[in-house]
Amino acid sequence: MAVTSGYALSLPATWIPIPTGFPWQSFDDPTAWATEVADSLLEGLDAPQEVRSGVREAAEALQAMPSPLPGALERFWRVEGIGGPTIVAHLYVTESDVDSAEGLMDMVRAGIGGRVQTWRVWTDTAFDHAIEAVIVAEIDGATVASVRQIGVRDGLVYLLDFLTEDPLLLEAVQSELQEIFRSIRFGAGV
């Protein structure tokens, strides 16, 4: 069950938020948002209309796609290298009574199963306990890797998740996902 909580995070310049529903900020619908995204990403470029339409259609498709696990609270798109592999990460927040890194390890394979390839405990976050793990699983006949950052604070578990069939892609964005996760802050006014 996804819940809302008072947190803020920062995205590197190479990532943008994808709305999970509308209205969102100043946008009433997905088409208006996707058009603005395409115009922004292609600003200053002499891109033909079919390229602009392609980027807008890609943005709309990503906005409409279901999340890999139910209840994603936020979705982020890595927009550097548009036209290359699609890179989308999801943030989930759920209630839990987990109160240790070991308890988070019990949750790390949720929704995909598989085996833990690597993991580590983090101490430099705003969470009471936090870990990062790389999971490898067979899903629908394909080998899928996931890098997951998971933290718990005040009875809520935060899971930042990126799934891919390309382990090199996972390795390429892992440090950026760590940066996003470490940027999560709590407190008044967030």
Coordinates of C-alpha atoms in Angstrom, one line a residue:
M1 CA 0.0 0.0 0.0
A2 CA 1.5 3.3 -1.1
V3 CA 1.3 6.2 1.4
T4 CA 2.2 9.8 1.3
S5 CA 4.7 11.3 3.6
G6 CA 6.6 14.6 4.1
Y7 CA 9.8 14.3 2.3
A8 CA 11.8 16.2 -0.4
L9 CA 14.4 15.0 -2.9
S10 CA 16.7 16.5 -5.5
L11 CA 17.1 15.1 -9.0
P12 CA 20.4 15.5 -10.9
A13 CA 20.0 17.6 -14.1
T14 CA 19.9 14.4 -16.2
W15 CA 16.6 13.2 -14.5
I16 CA 13.1 14.6 -14.6
P17 CA 10.0 13.6 -12.7
I18 CA 7.2 11.8 -14.6
P19 CA 3.8 12.6 -13.2
T20 CA 1.9 9.5 -11.9
G21 CA -1.5 11.3 -12.3
F22 CA -3.1 14.6 -13.4
P23 CA -3.6 17.4 -12.8
W24 CA 0.1 17.7 -11.8
Q25 CA 1.8 21.1 -11.1
S26 CA 0.5 23.4 -13.9
F27 CA -0.5 20.6 -16.3
D28 CA -4.0 19.4 -16.7
D29 CA -3.3 16.3 -18.8
P30 CA -0.5 14.0 -20.1
T31 CA -0.4 15.6 -23.6
A32 CA 0.3 19.1 -22.2
W33 CA 3.0 17.8 -20.0
A34 CA 4.6 15.6 -22.7
T35 CA 4.6 18.6 -25.2
E36 CA 6.4 20.8 -22.6
V37 CA 8.9 18.0 -22.0
A38 CA 9.6 17.6 -25.7
D39 CA 9.9 21.3 -26.2
S40 CA 12.2 21.7 -23.3
L41 CA 14.5 18.8 -24.2
L42 CA 14.8 19.9 -27.8
E43 CA 15.1 23.6 -27.1
G44 CA 17.7 25.2 -29.3
L45 CA 18.0 22.2 -31.6
D46 CA 16.8 22.2 -35.2
A47 CA 14.8 19.0 -34.6
P48 CA 12.3 18.1 -37.3
Q49 CA 8.6 17.8 -36.3
E50 CA 8.8 14.0 -36.4
V51 CA 11.5 14.0 -33.7
R52 CA 9.5 16.4 -31.5
S53 CA 6.5 14.1 -32.0
G54 CA 8.6 11.1 -31.1
V55 CA 9.9 12.6 -27.9
R56 CA 6.4 13.7 -26.9
E57 CA 4.9 10.3 -27.6
A58 CA 7.7 8.6 -25.6
A59 CA 7.0 10.9 -22.7
E60 CA 3.3 10.1 -22.8
A61 CA 4.0 6.4 -23.0
L62 CA 6.3 6.5 -20.0
Q63 CA 3.7 8.5 -18.0
A64 CA 1.0 6.0 -18.8
M65 CA 3.0 2.8 -18.2
P66 CA 2.3 0.8 -15.1
S67 CA 4.9 0.7 -12.4
P68 CA 6.8 -2.6 -12.0
L69 CA 5.4 -2.9 -8.5
P70 CA 2.0 -1.6 -7.4
G71 CA 1.7 1.8 -6.0
A72 CA 4.7 3.8 -7.2
L73 CA 4.6 7.2 -5.5
E74 CA 7.0 8.8 -7.9
R75 CA 8.6 8.0 -11.3
F76 CA 11.8 9.5 -12.7
W77 CA 13.2 9.5 -16.3
R78 CA 16.8 9.9 -17.2
V79 CA 16.6 12.2 -20.2
E80 CA 20.3 12.4 -21.1
G81 CA 20.8 10.6 -24.4
I82 CA 17.2 10.7 -25.6
G83 CA 16.8 8.1 -28.3
G84 CA 19.0 5.6 -26.4
P85 CA 17.9 3.1 -23.8
T86 CA 14.9 4.2 -21.7
I87 CA 15.9 4.6 -18.1
V88 CA 13.0 5.0 -15.6
A89 CA 13.3 4.6 -11.8
H90 CA 10.4 4.4 -9.3
L91 CA 10.0 5.4 -5.7
Y92 CA 7.7 3.5 -3.5
V93 CA 6.7 4.4 0.1
T94 CA 4.9 1.9 2.3
E95 CA 4.2 1.4 6.0
S96 CA 6.3 -1.1 7.9
D97 CA 7.4 -2.0 11.3
V98 CA 11.0 -2.7 10.1
D99 CA 13.6 -1.3 12.5
S100 CA 16.9 -2.6 11.2
A101 CA 19.1 -3.0 8.1
E102 CA 18.5 -6.8 8.5
G103 CA 14.7 -6.2 8.3
L104 CA 15.2 -4.2 5.1
M105 CA 17.2 -7.1 3.7
D106 CA 14.1 -9.3 4.2
M107 CA 12.2 -6.8 2.0
V108 CA 14.9 -6.3 -0.8
R109 CA 13.5 -9.0 -3.1
A110 CA 9.8 -7.9 -2.8
G111 CA 7.9 -8.2 -6.0
I112 CA 10.7 -9.7 -8.1
G113 CA 12.2 -12.5 -6.1
G114 CA 15.6 -13.6 -7.5
R115 CA 18.9 -13.6 -5.7
V116 CA 20.8 -10.8 -4.0
Q117 CA 24.0 -10.3 -6.0
T118 CA 25.5 -7.5 -3.8
W119 CA 24.4 -5.4 -0.9
R120 CA 25.6 -2.9 1.6
V121 CA 24.5 -0.9 4.6
W122 CA 24.4 2.9 4.4
T123 CA 24.9 5.2 7.3
D124 CA 25.1 8.6 5.5
T125 CA 21.4 9.1 4.7
A126 CA 18.4 10.8 6.4
F127 CA 17.0 7.3 7.2
D128 CA 17.2 5.4 10.5
H129 CA 18.4 2.4 8.5
A130 CA 19.3 2.1 4.8
I131 CA 20.7 -0.4 2.4
E132 CA 21.4 -0.8 -1.2
A133 CA 21.2 -4.1 -3.1
V134 CA 21.5 -5.5 -6.6
I135 CA 19.1 -8.3 -7.3
V136 CA 19.1 -10.6 -10.3
A137 CA 15.9 -12.4 -11.2
E138 CA 14.2 -14.3 -14.0
I139 CA 11.0 -12.4 -15.0
D140 CA 8.9 -13.6 -18.0
G141 CA 11.8 -15.6 -19.4
A142 CA 14.3 -12.7 -19.2
T143 CA 17.1 -12.1 -16.8
V144 CA 16.5 -8.8 -15.1
A145 CA 18.8 -6.9 -12.7
S146 CA 17.5 -4.3 -10.2
V147 CA 19.4 -1.8 -8.1
R148 CA 17.4 -0.9 -5.0
Q149 CA 18.0 1.6 -2.3
I150 CA 15.8 1.0 0.7
G151 CA 15.5 3.1 3.8
V152 CA 13.1 3.2 6.8
R153 CA 12.1 6.2 8.9
D154 CA 9.2 6.8 11.2
G155 CA 7.4 3.5 10.2
L156 CA 7.7 4.2 6.5
V157 CA 9.9 2.2 4.1
Y158 CA 11.2 4.1 1.0
L159 CA 12.3 2.0 -2.0
L160 CA 14.0 3.5 -5.0
D161 CA 14.0 0.9 -7.7
F162 CA 15.5 0.6 -11.2
L163 CA 14.9 -2.6 -13.3
T164 CA 16.8 -3.5 -16.5
E165 CA 17.8 -6.4 -18.7
D166 CA 21.1 -4.6 -19.4
P167 CA 23.6 -5.0 -16.4
L168 CA 25.9 -2.4 -18.0
L169 CA 23.0 0.1 -18.0
L170 CA 22.4 -0.6 -14.3
E171 CA 26.1 0.0 -13.5
A172 CA 26.1 3.2 -15.5
V173 CA 23.2 4.8 -13.5
Q174 CA 23.8 3.3 -10.1
S175 CA 25.7 6.3 -8.7
E176 CA 23.0 8.7 -9.9
L177 CA 20.4 6.6 -8.2
Q178 CA 22.5 6.7 -5.0
E179 CA 22.6 10.5 -5.3
I180 CA 18.8 10.7 -5.6
F181 CA 18.3 8.4 -2.6
R182 CA 20.8 10.2 -0.5
S183 CA 19.1 13.5 -1.3
I184 CA 15.9 12.5 0.4
R185 CA 15.2 14.8 3.3
F186 CA 12.5 15.0 6.0
G187 CA 11.3 17.8 8.2
A188 CA 9.0 20.8 8.4
G189 CA 8.3 22.6 5.2
V190 CA 9.3 19.8 2.8

